[in-house]
mmCIF file of C-alpha atoms and ligand atoms in Angstrom:
data_model
loop_
_atom_site.group_PDB
_atom_site.id
_atom_site.type_symbol
_atom_site.label_atom_id
_atom_site.label_comp_id
_atom_site.label_asym_id
_atom_site.label_seq_id
_atom_site.Cartn_x
_atom_site.Cartn_y
_atom_site.Cartn_z
ATOM 1 C CA MET A 1 -2.537 3.496 20.158
ATOM 2 C CA LYS A 2 -5.785 3.639 18.175
ATOM 3 C CA ALA A 3 -6.179 1.204 15.286
ATOM 4 C CA TYR A 4 -8.710 1.817 12.508
ATOM 5 C CA TYR A 5 -10.483 -1.052 10.774
ATOM 6 C CA ALA A 6 -13.943 -2.041 9.500
ATOM 7 C CA ASP A 7 -15.129 -5.608 8.980
ATOM 8 C CA GLU A 8 -16.283 -4.765 5.430
ATOM 9 C CA GLN A 9 -12.581 -4.851 4.519
ATOM 10 C CA LYS A 10 -12.790 -8.669 4.628
ATOM 11 C CA ARG A 11 -15.405 -8.925 1.849
ATOM 12 C CA HIS A 12 -12.917 -8.599 -1.013
ATOM 13 C CA ASP A 13 -11.839 -12.209 -1.539
ATOM 14 C CA PRO A 14 -9.711 -12.419 -4.704
ATOM 15 C CA LYS A 15 -9.315 -15.795 -6.399
ATOM 16 C CA ALA A 16 -7.211 -15.268 -9.530
ATOM 17 C CA PHE A 17 -3.426 -14.890 -9.397
ATOM 18 C CA LEU A 18 -0.693 -15.850 -11.829
ATOM 19 C CA SER A 19 2.789 -16.684 -10.598
ATOM 20 C CA SER A 20 5.299 -17.081 -13.431
ATOM 21 C CA GLY A 21 2.302 -17.740 -15.676
ATOM 22 C CA ALA A 22 0.868 -20.498 -13.475
ATOM 23 C CA PRO A 23 -2.546 -20.078 -11.770
ATOM 24 C CA GLN A 24 -2.111 -20.015 -7.969
ATOM 25 C CA PRO A 25 -4.396 -19.045 -5.064
ATOM 26 C CA ASN A 26 -4.325 -15.272 -4.558
ATOM 27 C CA PRO A 27 -2.133 -14.569 -1.476
ATOM 28 C CA GLU A 28 -4.042 -11.413 -0.463
ATOM 29 C CA GLN A 29 -6.596 -13.329 1.597
ATOM 30 C CA PRO A 30 -9.301 -11.964 3.982
ATOM 31 C CA GLU A 31 -7.656 -14.060 6.710
ATOM 32 C CA ARG A 32 -4.828 -11.521 6.676
ATOM 33 C CA ALA A 33 -7.195 -8.990 8.254
ATOM 34 C CA VAL A 34 -8.126 -11.469 11.013
ATOM 35 C CA ARG A 35 -4.484 -12.091 11.902
ATOM 36 C CA LEU A 36 -3.483 -8.438 11.697
ATOM 37 C CA LEU A 37 -6.403 -7.479 13.924
ATOM 38 C CA ALA A 38 -5.261 -10.061 16.481
ATOM 39 C CA GLY A 39 -1.740 -8.621 16.284
ATOM 40 C CA ALA A 40 -2.968 -5.076 16.862
ATOM 41 C CA ILE A 41 -5.111 -6.149 19.842
ATOM 42 C CA ALA A 42 -2.182 -8.050 21.341
ATOM 43 C CA ALA A 43 -0.144 -4.836 21.078
ATOM 44 C CA GLY A 44 -2.773 -3.052 23.185
ATOM 45 C CA CYS A 45 -4.484 -1.117 20.383
ATOM 46 C CA THR A 46 -8.081 -0.033 20.751
ATOM 47 C CA ILE A 47 -9.961 -0.826 17.535
ATOM 48 C CA GLU A 48 -12.010 2.038 16.092
ATOM 49 C CA ARG A 49 -14.385 1.893 13.151
ATOM 50 C CA PRO A 50 -13.784 4.710 10.649
ATOM 51 C CA ALA A 51 -16.666 6.868 9.441
ATOM 52 C CA ASP A 52 -17.949 6.668 5.851
ATOM 53 C CA LEU A 53 -16.006 9.604 4.397
ATOM 54 C CA GLY A 54 -17.300 9.293 0.839
ATOM 55 C CA LEU A 55 -15.114 9.704 -2.222
ATOM 56 C CA ALA A 56 -13.202 12.786 -1.052
ATOM 57 C CA PRO A 57 -10.166 11.115 0.605
ATOM 58 C CA MET A 58 -9.636 8.918 -2.470
ATOM 59 C CA ALA A 59 -10.363 11.670 -5.003
ATOM 60 C CA ALA A 60 -7.547 13.701 -3.417
ATOM 61 C CA VAL A 61 -4.982 11.282 -4.928
ATOM 62 C CA HIS A 62 -6.831 9.368 -7.693
ATOM 63 C CA THR A 63 -8.429 10.480 -10.968
ATOM 64 C CA PRO A 64 -12.238 10.637 -11.258
ATOM 65 C CA GLU A 65 -12.314 8.233 -14.216
ATOM 66 C CA TYR A 66 -10.286 5.657 -12.251
ATOM 67 C CA LEU A 67 -12.562 5.815 -9.199
ATOM 68 C CA GLU A 68 -15.599 5.477 -11.489
ATOM 69 C CA PHE A 69 -13.917 2.454 -13.088
ATOM 70 C CA LEU A 70 -13.292 0.775 -9.702
ATOM 71 C CA GLN A 71 -16.861 1.430 -8.645
ATOM 72 C CA ASN A 72 -18.632 0.176 -11.786
ATOM 73 C CA ILE A 73 -16.352 -2.163 -13.702
ATOM 74 C CA HIS A 74 -17.518 -5.427 -12.138
ATOM 75 C CA ALA A 75 -21.181 -4.900 -13.095
ATOM 76 C CA ARG A 76 -20.155 -3.846 -16.610
ATOM 77 C CA TRP A 77 -17.781 -6.822 -16.956
ATOM 78 C CA ARG A 78 -20.480 -9.305 -15.974
ATOM 79 C CA ARG A 79 -22.660 -8.085 -18.855
ATOM 80 C CA ILE A 80 -20.029 -9.351 -21.339
ATOM 81 C CA PRO A 81 -21.128 -12.824 -22.581
ATOM 82 C CA ASP A 82 -18.942 -15.590 -21.065
ATOM 83 C CA ALA A 83 -16.788 -13.123 -19.104
ATOM 84 C CA SER A 84 -14.874 -14.345 -16.052
ATOM 85 C CA GLU A 85 -16.411 -13.899 -12.586
ATOM 86 C CA GLU A 86 -13.597 -11.507 -11.590
ATOM 87 C CA VAL A 87 -12.331 -8.617 -13.703
ATOM 88 C CA ILE A 88 -8.864 -9.578 -14.987
ATOM 89 C CA PRO A 89 -7.103 -7.646 -17.763
ATOM 90 C CA ASN A 90 -5.699 -9.319 -20.868
ATOM 91 C CA ILE A 91 -4.373 -6.349 -22.866
ATOM 92 C CA HIS A 92 -2.456 -3.235 -21.761
ATOM 93 C CA PRO A 93 -1.497 -0.013 -23.528
ATOM 94 C CA LEU A 94 2.255 0.287 -24.047
ATOM 95 C CA ALA A 95 1.901 4.080 -23.856
ATOM 96 C CA ARG A 96 -0.702 5.876 -21.772
ATOM 97 C CA ASN A 97 -1.033 9.033 -23.864
ATOM 98 C CA GLY A 98 -3.495 7.599 -26.411
ATOM 99 C CA ALA A 99 -7.274 7.387 -26.465
ATOM 100 C CA TYR A 100 -9.242 6.269 -23.416
ATOM 101 C CA PRO A 101 -11.198 3.174 -24.420
ATOM 102 C CA ALA A 102 -14.972 2.930 -23.920
ATOM 103 C CA SER A 103 -15.070 -0.855 -23.547
ATOM 104 C CA ALA A 104 -14.845 -2.693 -20.222
ATOM 105 C CA VAL A 105 -12.001 -4.900 -21.515
ATOM 106 C CA GLY A 106 -10.080 -1.881 -22.785
ATOM 107 C CA GLN A 107 -10.542 0.025 -19.534
ATOM 108 C CA ALA A 108 -9.488 -3.001 -17.454
ATOM 109 C CA GLY A 109 -6.222 -3.065 -19.404
ATOM 110 C CA TYR A 110 -5.832 0.694 -19.034
ATOM 111 C CA HIS A 111 -6.413 0.758 -15.265
ATOM 112 C CA MET A 112 -4.869 -2.550 -14.112
ATOM 113 C CA ALA A 113 -1.101 -3.081 -14.237
ATOM 114 C CA ASP A 114 -1.130 -6.861 -13.752
ATOM 115 C CA THR A 115 -3.321 -9.874 -12.978
ATOM 116 C CA ALA A 116 -2.765 -9.751 -9.194
ATOM 117 C CA CYS A 117 -5.674 -7.399 -8.482
ATOM 118 C CA PRO A 118 -8.860 -9.123 -9.704
ATOM 119 C CA ILE A 119 -12.052 -7.155 -9.033
ATOM 120 C CA SER A 120 -15.171 -8.902 -7.701
ATOM 121 C CA ALA A 121 -18.613 -7.586 -6.726
ATOM 122 C CA GLU A 122 -17.316 -6.930 -3.187
ATOM 123 C CA THR A 123 -13.999 -5.269 -4.042
ATOM 124 C CA TRP A 124 -15.135 -1.651 -4.144
ATOM 125 C CA ARG A 125 -16.807 -1.856 -0.726
ATOM 126 C CA SER A 126 -13.637 -3.258 0.901
ATOM 127 C CA VAL A 127 -11.439 -0.747 -0.915
ATOM 128 C CA CYS A 128 -13.525 2.185 0.396
ATOM 129 C CA TRP A 129 -13.381 1.038 4.022
ATOM 130 C CA SER A 130 -9.656 0.375 3.746
ATOM 131 C CA ALA A 131 -9.100 3.936 2.456
ATOM 132 C CA TRP A 132 -11.407 5.360 5.125
ATOM 133 C CA SER A 133 -9.354 3.553 7.797
ATOM 134 C CA ALA A 134 -6.250 5.345 6.495
ATOM 135 C CA ALA A 135 -8.041 8.703 6.398
ATOM 136 C CA ALA A 136 -9.447 8.226 9.908
ATOM 137 C CA ALA A 137 -5.983 7.420 11.292
ATOM 138 C CA ALA A 138 -4.631 10.592 9.636
ATOM 139 C CA ASP A 139 -7.510 12.599 11.121
ATOM 140 C CA ALA A 140 -6.717 11.217 14.603
ATOM 141 C CA VAL A 141 -3.095 12.319 14.254
ATOM 142 C CA MET A 142 -4.168 15.775 13.040
ATOM 143 C CA ALA A 143 -6.444 15.963 16.081
ATOM 144 C CA GLY A 144 -3.465 15.412 18.388
ATOM 145 C CA ASP A 145 -2.702 11.681 18.637
ATOM 146 C CA ARG A 146 1.061 11.149 18.292
ATOM 147 C CA VAL A 147 0.575 7.920 16.338
ATOM 148 C CA ALA A 148 -2.298 5.894 14.879
ATOM 149 C CA TYR A 149 -2.449 2.582 13.015
ATOM 150 C CA ALA A 150 -4.637 1.957 9.962
ATOM 151 C CA LEU A 151 -5.282 -1.738 9.357
ATOM 152 C CA CYS A 152 -5.645 -1.285 5.614
ATOM 153 C CA ARG A 153 -6.707 -4.369 3.703
ATOM 154 C CA PRO A 154 -6.709 -4.517 0.721
ATOM 155 C CA PRO A 155 -3.296 -2.794 0.725
ATOM 156 C CA GLY A 156 -2.483 0.232 -1.441
ATOM 157 C CA HIS A 157 1.138 1.098 -2.217
ATOM 158 C CA HIS A 158 1.207 -0.408 -5.736
ATOM 159 C CA ALA A 159 -1.799 1.712 -6.818
ATOM 160 C CA PHE A 160 -0.987 4.779 -8.947
ATOM 161 C CA ALA A 161 -3.320 7.742 -9.481
ATOM 162 C CA ASP A 162 -5.208 5.779 -12.171
ATOM 163 C CA VAL A 163 -3.804 2.225 -12.086
ATOM 164 C CA ALA A 164 -4.381 -0.780 -9.790
ATOM 165 C CA GLY A 165 -1.690 -3.438 -9.394
ATOM 166 C CA GLY A 166 -0.117 -5.948 -7.013
ATOM 167 C CA PHE A 167 -3.234 -6.557 -4.802
ATOM 168 C CA CYS A 168 -3.729 -2.747 -4.516
ATOM 169 C CA PHE A 169 -6.581 -0.499 -5.740
ATOM 170 C CA VAL A 170 -6.636 2.739 -3.743
ATOM 171 C CA ASN A 171 -3.321 3.978 -2.371
ATOM 172 C CA ASN A 172 -4.058 4.146 1.359
ATOM 173 C CA SER A 173 -0.624 5.558 2.293
ATOM 174 C CA ALA A 174 -1.089 8.348 -0.255
ATOM 175 C CA VAL A 175 -4.608 8.974 1.079
ATOM 176 C CA ALA A 176 -3.176 9.353 4.598
ATOM 177 C CA ALA A 177 -0.313 11.611 3.443
ATOM 178 C CA GLN A 178 -2.589 13.877 1.421
ATOM 179 C CA ARG A 179 -5.005 14.052 4.354
ATOM 180 C CA LEU A 180 -2.126 15.072 6.671
ATOM 181 C CA ARG A 181 -1.232 17.836 4.210
ATOM 182 C CA ARG A 182 -4.344 19.716 5.407
ATOM 183 C CA ARG A 183 -2.363 20.624 8.538
ATOM 184 C CA ALA A 184 1.218 19.677 7.663
ATOM 185 C CA ASP A 185 3.201 21.646 5.063
ATOM 186 C CA ARG A 186 5.602 18.770 4.500
ATOM 187 C CA VAL A 187 4.894 15.052 4.838
ATOM 188 C CA ALA A 188 7.310 12.130 4.467
ATOM 189 C CA ILE A 189 6.260 8.608 3.496
ATOM 190 C CA LEU A 190 8.609 5.818 4.569
ATOM 191 C CA ASP A 191 7.789 2.485 2.899
ATOM 192 C CA VAL A 192 9.342 -0.592 4.559
ATOM 193 C CA ASP A 193 7.354 -3.207 2.612
ATOM 194 C CA LEU A 194 9.324 -5.979 0.880
ATOM 195 C CA HIS A 195 8.207 -4.546 -2.470
ATOM 196 C CA HIS A 196 8.912 -1.087 -3.828
ATOM 197 C CA GLY A 197 6.047 1.366 -3.263
ATOM 198 C CA ASN A 198 5.772 2.188 -6.957
ATOM 199 C CA GLY A 199 2.255 3.614 -6.840
ATOM 200 C CA THR A 200 3.124 5.953 -3.979
ATOM 201 C CA GLN A 201 6.272 7.056 -5.769
ATOM 202 C CA GLY A 202 4.241 7.680 -8.933
ATOM 203 C CA ILE A 203 1.597 9.777 -7.181
ATOM 204 C CA PHE A 204 4.122 12.145 -5.573
ATOM 205 C CA TYR A 205 6.963 11.925 -8.120
ATOM 206 C CA ALA A 206 6.774 15.559 -9.272
ATOM 207 C CA ARG A 207 6.006 17.061 -5.836
ATOM 208 C CA PRO A 208 8.490 18.554 -3.352
ATOM 209 C CA ASP A 209 5.962 18.711 -0.473
ATOM 210 C CA VAL A 210 5.759 14.914 0.011
ATOM 211 C CA LEU A 211 9.058 13.051 0.335
ATOM 212 C CA THR A 212 8.840 9.366 -0.615
ATOM 213 C CA VAL A 213 11.428 6.896 0.706
ATOM 214 C CA SER A 214 11.207 3.160 0.005
ATOM 215 C CA ILE A 215 13.353 0.273 1.290
ATOM 216 C CA HIS A 216 12.729 -2.958 -0.630
ATOM 217 C CA ALA A 217 14.161 -6.005 -2.394
ATOM 218 C CA ASP A 218 16.117 -4.899 -5.482
ATOM 219 C CA PRO A 219 13.596 -4.805 -8.361
ATOM 220 C CA VAL A 220 16.241 -5.813 -10.894
ATOM 221 C CA ARG A 221 15.034 -9.372 -10.185
ATOM 222 C CA PHE A 222 11.875 -8.772 -8.144
ATOM 223 C CA TYR A 223 8.367 -7.300 -8.426
ATOM 224 C CA PRO A 224 7.588 -4.528 -9.445
ATOM 225 C CA PHE A 225 10.626 -4.777 -11.820
ATOM 226 C CA PHE A 226 10.078 -1.472 -13.658
ATOM 227 C CA TRP A 227 10.244 0.842 -10.618
ATOM 228 C CA GLY A 228 12.230 1.022 -7.390
ATOM 229 C CA HIS A 229 15.736 1.530 -8.752
ATOM 230 C CA ALA A 230 18.179 3.849 -7.004
ATOM 231 C CA ASP A 231 18.363 6.293 -9.925
ATOM 232 C CA GLU A 232 14.643 7.205 -9.679
ATOM 233 C CA ARG A 233 14.914 10.487 -7.788
ATOM 234 C CA GLY A 234 11.777 12.436 -8.735
ATOM 235 C CA GLU A 235 11.091 14.830 -11.588
ATOM 236 C CA GLY A 236 10.466 18.531 -12.145
ATOM 237 C CA PRO A 237 9.892 20.274 -8.796
ATOM 238 C CA GLY A 238 9.947 16.812 -7.173
ATOM 239 C CA LEU A 239 13.517 16.041 -8.248
ATOM 240 C CA GLY A 240 15.432 14.894 -5.175
ATOM 241 C CA TYR A 241 12.259 14.159 -3.202
ATOM 242 C CA ASN A 242 12.166 10.432 -3.937
ATOM 243 C CA LEU A 243 14.703 8.031 -2.445
ATOM 244 C CA ASN A 244 14.858 4.334 -3.288
ATOM 245 C CA LEU A 245 17.018 2.017 -1.188
ATOM 246 C CA PRO A 246 17.015 -1.383 -2.940
ATOM 247 C CA LEU A 247 18.492 -4.296 -0.985
ATOM 248 C CA PRO A 248 20.007 -7.598 -2.150
ATOM 249 C CA ARG A 249 17.707 -10.619 -1.778
ATOM 250 C CA LYS A 250 17.725 -12.217 1.693
ATOM 251 C CA THR A 251 19.110 -9.107 3.396
ATOM 252 C CA ALA A 252 18.558 -9.631 7.159
ATOM 253 C CA ASP A 253 18.053 -7.291 10.132
ATOM 254 C CA GLU A 254 21.446 -5.551 10.165
ATOM 255 C CA GLY A 255 21.418 -4.759 6.440
ATOM 256 C CA PHE A 256 17.823 -3.562 6.606
ATOM 257 C CA LEU A 257 18.536 -1.350 9.628
ATOM 258 C CA ALA A 258 21.567 0.177 7.861
ATOM 259 C CA ALA A 259 19.377 1.136 4.869
ATOM 260 C CA LEU A 260 16.748 2.410 7.273
ATOM 261 C CA GLU A 261 19.339 4.691 8.876
ATOM 262 C CA ALA A 262 20.061 6.207 5.437
ATOM 263 C CA GLY A 263 16.335 6.698 4.889
ATOM 264 C CA LEU A 264 15.890 8.312 8.301
ATOM 265 C CA ARG A 265 18.814 10.685 7.582
ATOM 266 C CA ARG A 266 17.056 11.852 4.416
ATOM 267 C CA ILE A 267 13.783 12.308 6.315
ATOM 268 C CA ARG A 268 15.496 14.347 9.065
ATOM 269 C CA ALA A 269 17.081 16.590 6.430
ATOM 270 C CA PHE A 270 13.648 17.087 4.815
ATOM 271 C CA ALA A 271 12.270 18.099 8.253
ATOM 272 C CA PRO A 272 8.651 17.040 7.694
ATOM 273 C CA ASP A 273 5.752 17.977 9.954
ATOM 274 C CA ALA A 274 4.285 14.473 9.842
ATOM 275 C CA LEU A 275 5.150 10.936 8.733
ATOM 276 C CA VAL A 276 3.340 8.047 7.058
ATOM 277 C CA VAL A 277 4.876 4.609 7.522
ATOM 278 C CA ALA A 278 3.849 2.193 4.755
ATOM 279 C CA LEU A 279 4.192 -0.926 6.875
ATOM 280 C CA GLY A 280 4.646 -4.123 4.919
ATOM 281 C CA LEU A 281 5.479 -7.158 7.030
ATOM 282 C CA ASP A 282 6.485 -9.234 3.992
ATOM 283 C CA ALA A 283 10.188 -8.446 4.472
ATOM 284 C CA PHE A 284 9.894 -11.195 7.134
ATOM 285 C CA GLU A 285 12.198 -14.197 6.740
ATOM 286 C CA GLY A 286 9.202 -16.577 6.816
ATOM 287 C CA ASP A 287 6.895 -14.629 4.486
ATOM 288 C CA PRO A 288 5.704 -16.687 1.487
ATOM 289 C CA PHE A 289 7.301 -14.130 -0.888
ATOM 290 C CA GLY A 290 10.722 -14.922 0.580
ATOM 291 C CA GLY A 291 12.499 -11.780 -0.640
ATOM 292 C CA LEU A 292 14.220 -10.502 2.511
ATOM 293 C CA SER A 293 15.098 -12.023 5.892
ATOM 294 C CA VAL A 294 13.916 -9.599 8.581
ATOM 295 C CA THR A 295 13.101 -11.331 11.903
ATOM 296 C CA THR A 296 10.208 -10.705 14.286
ATOM 297 C CA GLU A 297 12.621 -8.948 16.657
ATOM 298 C CA GLY A 298 13.876 -6.989 13.639
ATOM 299 C CA PHE A 299 10.426 -5.414 13.164
ATOM 300 C CA SER A 300 10.567 -4.196 16.743
ATOM 301 C CA ARG A 301 13.961 -2.564 16.120
ATOM 302 C CA ILE A 302 12.764 -1.035 12.833
ATOM 303 C CA ALA A 303 9.769 0.491 14.616
ATOM 304 C CA ALA A 304 11.897 1.877 17.463
ATOM 305 C CA ALA A 305 14.289 3.496 14.983
ATOM 306 C CA ILE A 306 11.432 5.163 13.046
ATOM 307 C CA ALA A 307 9.656 6.269 16.226
ATOM 308 C CA GLY A 308 12.950 7.950 17.174
ATOM 309 C CA LEU A 309 12.182 10.632 14.578
ATOM 310 C CA GLY A 310 9.631 11.924 17.094
ATOM 311 C CA LEU A 311 7.144 12.848 14.349
ATOM 312 C CA PRO A 312 3.345 12.643 14.442
ATOM 313 C CA SER A 313 2.894 9.400 12.528
ATOM 314 C CA VAL A 314 0.285 7.346 10.703
ATOM 315 C CA ILE A 315 1.191 3.675 10.312
ATOM 316 C CA VAL A 316 -0.591 2.238 7.261
ATOM 317 C CA GLN A 317 -0.717 -1.513 6.720
ATOM 318 C CA GLU A 318 0.605 -2.661 3.350
ATOM 319 C CA GLY A 319 1.755 -6.250 2.598
ATOM 320 C CA GLY A 320 2.612 -9.217 4.805
ATOM 321 C CA TYR A 321 1.130 -12.571 3.874
ATOM 322 C CA LEU A 322 -0.182 -15.651 5.619
ATOM 323 C CA CYS A 323 2.403 -17.311 7.812
ATOM 324 C CA ASP A 324 2.332 -18.366 11.488
ATOM 325 C CA GLU A 325 4.142 -15.202 12.629
ATOM 326 C CA LEU A 326 2.028 -12.560 10.825
ATOM 327 C CA SER A 327 0.197 -11.466 14.012
ATOM 328 C CA ASP A 328 3.392 -11.547 16.074
ATOM 329 C CA ASN A 329 5.251 -9.419 13.538
ATOM 330 C CA LEU A 330 2.626 -6.685 13.729
ATOM 331 C CA THR A 331 2.607 -6.888 17.541
ATOM 332 C CA ALA A 332 6.424 -6.637 17.519
ATOM 333 C CA PHE A 333 6.315 -3.529 15.318
ATOM 334 C CA LEU A 334 3.593 -1.739 17.286
ATOM 335 C CA THR A 335 5.100 -2.511 20.715
ATOM 336 C CA GLY A 336 8.565 -1.613 19.393
ATOM 337 C CA TRP A 337 7.163 1.753 18.348
ATOM 338 C CA SER A 338 5.774 2.507 21.780
ATOM 339 C CA GLY A 339 8.989 1.353 23.463
HETATM 340 ZN ZN1 ZN B 1 4.781 -6.248 -0.458
#
């Protein structure tokens, strides 16, 4: 299996993070990329560097004003007297149908959902290479590979068309799905991250050509709180093309696999031409977020079940945080996929 990754993805090194109001180290560390790379190599992947594909793959799923914001906001922010080193919002619009602010502070609040995605001078560069890794993996699958892995870091599934959030800036899974749509009439995205893929859901919510399915810890008491509930089913022409499968906290392998079977049934009925797997490894029992209790062996079984769909597939890295088993969990998933 080919794995796509560029070392520039390590440059983004966020510091700020608030957990229940208390400042903590940001969990989305560059070291994640090191461990995930080791896990992919241990699974027998060959590591390929993506090409610089410019703005096009990102502009296919994000608004121009948002991409301009991501690109320029840090330099603008640093011109504010006494501003923080990283861009962190402190005010948000309650409704998004009003005026678009001209100020850097106003735009940070408009385009950033929370304080978990601080932007530094290096963020944009890492975000681009992460998105290009996703696009390159999709291109490989369109060129005939049955499966490809994109080691996307920073991750993407909490990013909406014009909003960053939850460590995510550009939605790499959406980039891959939209890229696959060049050849595939119908694409399914299956998100197995601990957290609901709210950004991905938002991007495709009104579309019947991209089915979004997410299995995650029940947001009634878990991030992202305002999305991921079972009654969110899509809207307009997209009604019925979004499926959320929230799980009780600490659900282990058997419960996760049962939900996965329901998700796979929906995907089979949709009969897509290609699949994107939004692969979070933070459903692991030892992940610092502690929401679900999937085991290392469980990831192998999850992968085998998804691979059983027999679809051309792009596996896009989402969450999964620093713990001793992070590399092993990726290796388990990728080897489980290949049988
Ligand atoms: Zn997550």
